[in-house]
XYZ file of C-alpha atoms in Angstrom:
308
model
C 28.359 -4.214 3.152
C 24.899 -3.756 4.177
C 22.689 -6.980 4.166
C 19.049 -7.153 2.787
C 16.900 -10.076 3.578
C 13.696 -10.390 1.503
C 12.369 -13.757 2.160
C 9.410 -13.294 -0.276
C 10.891 -11.907 -3.020
C 8.763 -10.651 -6.021
C 8.367 -9.415 -9.552
C 6.503 -6.111 -8.977
C 4.389 -4.991 -12.076
C 3.004 -1.602 -12.112
C -0.150 -0.786 -14.373
C -0.967 2.452 -15.151
C -4.490 3.432 -16.134
C -6.396 6.689 -17.007
C -9.161 5.797 -14.152
C -9.690 2.705 -11.939
C -13.457 1.603 -12.317
C -14.655 -1.188 -10.000
C -16.003 -4.253 -12.456
C -14.745 -2.276 -15.334
C -12.547 -3.186 -18.424
C -9.189 -0.770 -18.352
C -6.809 -0.059 -20.941
C -3.135 -0.177 -19.651
C -1.138 2.756 -21.204
C 2.061 1.825 -19.233
C 3.565 -1.055 -17.834
C 6.738 -1.187 -15.354
C 8.403 -4.746 -14.661
C 11.455 -4.869 -11.965
C 12.654 -7.192 -9.135
C 10.546 -6.702 -6.034
C 10.213 -7.348 -2.284
C 10.872 -4.882 0.324
C 14.549 -5.659 1.079
C 15.233 -5.663 -2.745
C 14.080 -2.330 -3.040
C 15.998 -1.205 0.296
C 19.202 -2.538 -1.861
C 18.489 -0.776 -4.996
C 18.182 2.570 -3.174
C 21.403 1.875 -1.067
C 23.241 0.833 -4.174
C 22.072 4.124 -5.822
C 23.637 6.176 -2.811
C 27.034 4.421 -3.237
C 26.893 1.490 -0.711
C 27.876 -2.089 -1.159
C 24.424 -3.761 -0.831
C 23.952 -7.629 -1.074
C 20.575 -9.015 -1.365
C 19.315 -12.405 -0.002
C 16.362 -14.336 0.457
C 14.645 -16.935 -1.868
C 13.997 -17.155 -5.644
C 12.926 -19.780 -7.675
C 11.016 -20.849 -11.037
C 10.669 -18.493 -13.827
C 9.679 -15.547 -12.175
C 12.849 -16.095 -10.134
C 14.957 -16.262 -13.243
C 13.520 -12.978 -14.334
C 14.004 -11.525 -10.930
C 17.672 -12.258 -11.039
C 18.212 -11.366 -14.197
C 16.981 -7.630 -13.348
C 18.969 -7.523 -10.378
C 22.154 -8.265 -12.755
C 21.411 -4.656 -13.736
C 21.391 -3.154 -10.596
C 24.309 -2.132 -8.062
C 23.762 -4.680 -5.961
C 24.865 -8.204 -5.256
C 22.741 -11.239 -5.852
C 23.008 -13.945 -3.050
C 19.533 -15.262 -3.611
C 19.002 -18.894 -2.194
C 17.248 -20.973 -4.991
C 14.086 -22.921 -4.109
C 11.637 -25.159 -6.176
C 8.642 -23.055 -6.170
C 7.867 -19.922 -8.683
C 8.711 -16.615 -7.092
C 5.732 -14.482 -6.600
C 4.416 -11.407 -8.226
C 2.820 -8.139 -7.144
C 0.495 -5.924 -9.238
C -0.001 -1.874 -8.593
C -2.536 -0.270 -10.359
C -2.022 3.276 -10.462
C -5.391 5.437 -11.506
C -3.768 8.516 -13.121
C -6.869 10.393 -12.653
C -6.490 10.360 -8.873
C -3.004 9.252 -8.043
C -4.145 6.618 -6.082
C -2.632 3.012 -6.187
C -4.277 -0.353 -5.731
C -2.195 -3.101 -4.749
C -2.544 -6.925 -5.303
C 0.189 -9.298 -3.834
C 0.601 -13.215 -4.461
C 1.418 -15.009 -1.479
C 4.687 -16.595 -2.737
C 6.429 -19.995 -3.130
C 6.225 -22.486 -0.262
C 9.425 -22.908 1.344
C 10.566 -26.550 2.578
C 12.618 -27.373 5.691
C 15.363 -27.907 3.556
C 15.494 -24.831 1.841
C 15.091 -22.839 5.076
C 18.084 -24.596 6.269
C 20.066 -23.827 3.122
C 19.335 -20.162 3.756
C 20.389 -19.914 7.527
C 23.771 -21.438 6.165
C 23.773 -18.801 3.850
C 22.787 -15.921 5.900
C 25.286 -17.148 8.788
C 28.036 -16.841 5.830
C 26.932 -13.242 4.986
C 26.447 -11.775 8.407
C 30.228 -12.256 8.784
C 30.895 -9.481 6.033
C 27.986 -7.361 7.043
C 27.959 -3.848 8.643
C 24.311 -4.005 9.470
C 21.063 -6.039 8.287
C 17.536 -5.160 7.318
C 15.190 -7.962 7.723
C 12.172 -6.958 5.430
C 8.457 -7.876 4.342
C 6.282 -10.859 4.406
C 6.877 -14.592 5.171
C 6.251 -16.957 2.308
C 4.280 -20.085 2.898
C 6.359 -22.939 5.090
C 8.562 -20.521 6.733
C 7.410 -20.407 10.449
C 5.840 -17.180 12.046
C 9.074 -16.801 14.535
C 11.697 -16.729 11.675
C 12.345 -13.021 11.900
C 12.854 -13.646 15.607
C 15.340 -16.281 14.780
C 17.262 -14.082 12.202
C 17.267 -11.163 14.772
C 19.004 -13.448 17.395
C 21.418 -14.556 14.792
C 22.481 -11.097 13.745
C 22.895 -10.111 17.546
C 25.056 -13.415 18.068
C 27.218 -12.055 15.128
C 27.446 -8.366 16.496
C 25.290 -6.829 13.440
C 23.171 -4.342 13.955
C 19.322 -5.340 12.922
C 16.546 -3.503 11.375
C 13.109 -5.208 11.293
C 10.537 -3.951 8.797
C 7.582 -6.593 8.912
C 4.073 -6.577 10.477
C 1.375 -8.742 12.195
C 2.521 -11.711 14.062
C 6.035 -11.745 12.391
C 6.690 -8.366 13.745
C 5.100 -8.970 17.255
C 7.448 -12.166 17.662
C 10.428 -10.537 15.931
C 10.535 -7.367 18.228
C 10.830 -9.808 21.556
C 14.241 -10.775 20.033
C 15.533 -7.214 20.602
C 16.389 -5.897 17.313
C 18.349 -2.875 16.900
C 15.744 -0.875 15.059
C 11.931 -1.680 14.112
C 10.480 0.471 11.536
C 6.371 0.005 11.431
C 4.260 2.580 9.640
C 1.462 4.069 11.642
C -1.274 1.087 10.988
C 1.471 -1.494 11.714
C 2.373 0.277 14.909
C -1.102 0.606 16.040
C -1.900 -2.776 15.555
C 1.161 -4.024 17.577
C 0.674 -1.425 20.588
C -3.073 -0.904 20.386
C -2.604 2.857 20.288
C -2.607 5.123 17.339
C -1.265 8.027 18.983
C 2.136 7.913 17.437
C 4.468 8.976 20.619
C 2.250 6.629 23.004
C 2.727 3.969 20.413
C 6.705 4.201 19.485
C 7.166 4.087 23.266
C 4.942 0.972 23.961
C 6.653 -0.605 20.993
C 10.120 0.047 22.651
C 8.877 -1.478 25.674
C 8.369 -4.764 24.082
C 11.947 -5.176 23.211
C 13.186 -2.900 20.302
C 16.053 -0.526 21.119
C 14.734 2.023 18.458
C 11.141 2.485 16.907
C 11.002 4.744 13.770
C 7.607 4.937 12.666
C 6.611 6.203 8.894
C 3.617 8.637 9.317
C 3.124 9.346 5.531
C 2.827 12.888 5.038
C 3.552 13.855 8.246
C 7.274 12.560 7.805
C 9.080 9.914 10.351
C 9.240 9.744 14.211
C 11.860 8.010 16.062
C 11.994 6.620 19.748
C 15.631 6.045 20.316
C 17.699 5.631 23.456
C 19.261 9.216 22.658
C 16.095 10.706 22.478
C 12.773 11.690 20.192
C 12.728 13.206 16.980
C 10.226 13.783 13.945
C 11.394 14.749 10.664
C 8.930 16.471 8.617
C 8.798 17.282 4.647
C 8.466 20.897 3.846
C 5.096 20.084 2.036
C 2.676 17.337 1.622
C 3.326 16.008 -1.696
C 1.021 13.700 -4.105
C 2.247 10.794 -6.020
C 2.757 6.969 -5.946
C 3.833 6.015 -2.254
C 5.152 2.291 -3.705
C 8.666 1.896 -2.286
C 8.592 5.333 -0.202
C 8.861 3.246 3.308
C 11.872 1.135 1.689
C 13.546 3.981 0.814
C 13.346 5.157 4.155
C 14.787 2.308 5.499
C 17.544 2.816 3.212
C 18.320 6.143 4.566
C 18.370 4.862 8.062
C 20.743 2.032 7.096
C 22.880 4.449 5.028
C 22.959 6.771 8.205
C 23.735 4.149 10.687
C 26.923 2.757 8.975
C 27.782 6.453 8.398
C 27.619 7.141 11.915
C 25.506 10.125 11.499
C 23.634 11.320 14.558
C 19.823 10.563 14.855
C 18.312 13.997 13.316
C 20.711 13.510 10.290
C 19.595 9.986 9.875
C 15.974 11.132 9.832
C 16.703 13.992 7.485
C 17.937 11.388 5.039
C 15.318 8.769 5.689
C 12.555 11.560 4.960
C 14.296 13.270 1.844
C 14.486 9.818 0.190
C 11.149 8.882 0.983
C 9.555 12.018 -0.289
C 11.659 12.007 -3.558
C 10.339 8.017 -3.768
C 6.645 9.530 -3.772
C 7.536 12.122 -6.378
C 9.250 9.701 -8.726
C 7.852 8.865 -12.135
C 8.513 5.250 -11.474
C 7.299 3.497 -8.202
C 10.467 2.391 -6.089
C 12.805 4.756 -7.458
C 14.017 8.111 -6.019
C 14.432 11.384 -7.642
C 17.954 12.257 -7.168
C 17.524 16.072 -7.850
C 14.494 16.183 -5.540
C 16.332 14.159 -2.892
C 19.222 16.645 -2.774
C 17.067 19.408 -3.033
C 14.973 18.185 -0.159
C 17.988 17.376 2.394
C 18.575 21.084 3.659
C 14.288 21.883 3.827
C 13.570 19.056 6.215
C 12.471 20.224 9.486
C 13.631 17.916 12.866
C 11.584 18.469 16.099
C 12.869 17.298 19.308
C 9.895 15.933 21.410
C 10.116 15.816 25.237
C 10.147 12.182 26.508
C 6.950 11.096 28.360
C 6.867 10.955 31.858
């Protein structure tokens, strides 16, 4: 079983408009609503790949009920912990004229100390059956900034590989707890390390405590600095589409490759193909399976020489 943690789950709404005009009135021609939050997206992709995926985190209020009803139709297991507050919503507005996406994210419900304690009990229990755990996304109000560091330490104590995918101070604190893998995008990595040069930044992030750093480079693919070597996986061409969920699909590919014991270049091929197929999918956060299978043999992997 692969466990995904989403402390700040969401109902993801996607609006498609002919063109997004600031201060204008817009007619929405298509609406999509689905369970969301980074770890939920990761679990959805893992389930589609045939892995047993379990989702935990928090859900509450009417929006939480909607989220859990949506999970019931997915190939994932719901192990969410109830909270009194109402689960947040996120809104993505897709401009059909340009393909650009504008995102609006609510903060999420306030979590009480009692609710956090209930989650930790559930998390410890779920770790006993997990082959890997992904700790994903933002923190809701009420959760201390070192929460992911605490969850990494508990995973390490249980002997479960932990992947951390967050940003800002939770990433800074979490990486010091020595997760097996962190997966920032280029902006998050630059914020963490102060460097925008990908190779230098990934090395700097590893020195902060992560065993492996995998950075999403957008259309330039994925860069991984690991104890075994440094590789970059690149799609055969730059693609246009909705990037929402592409990073989460990459995380699913990395976790899938980990539990399948693939060598690092093959893990990166899987992750890059999934991310690219997600950008090309008609619905945000899904991946086009035919596109994914077509891309697998066409991803280029380049090995980099370690810095002196």
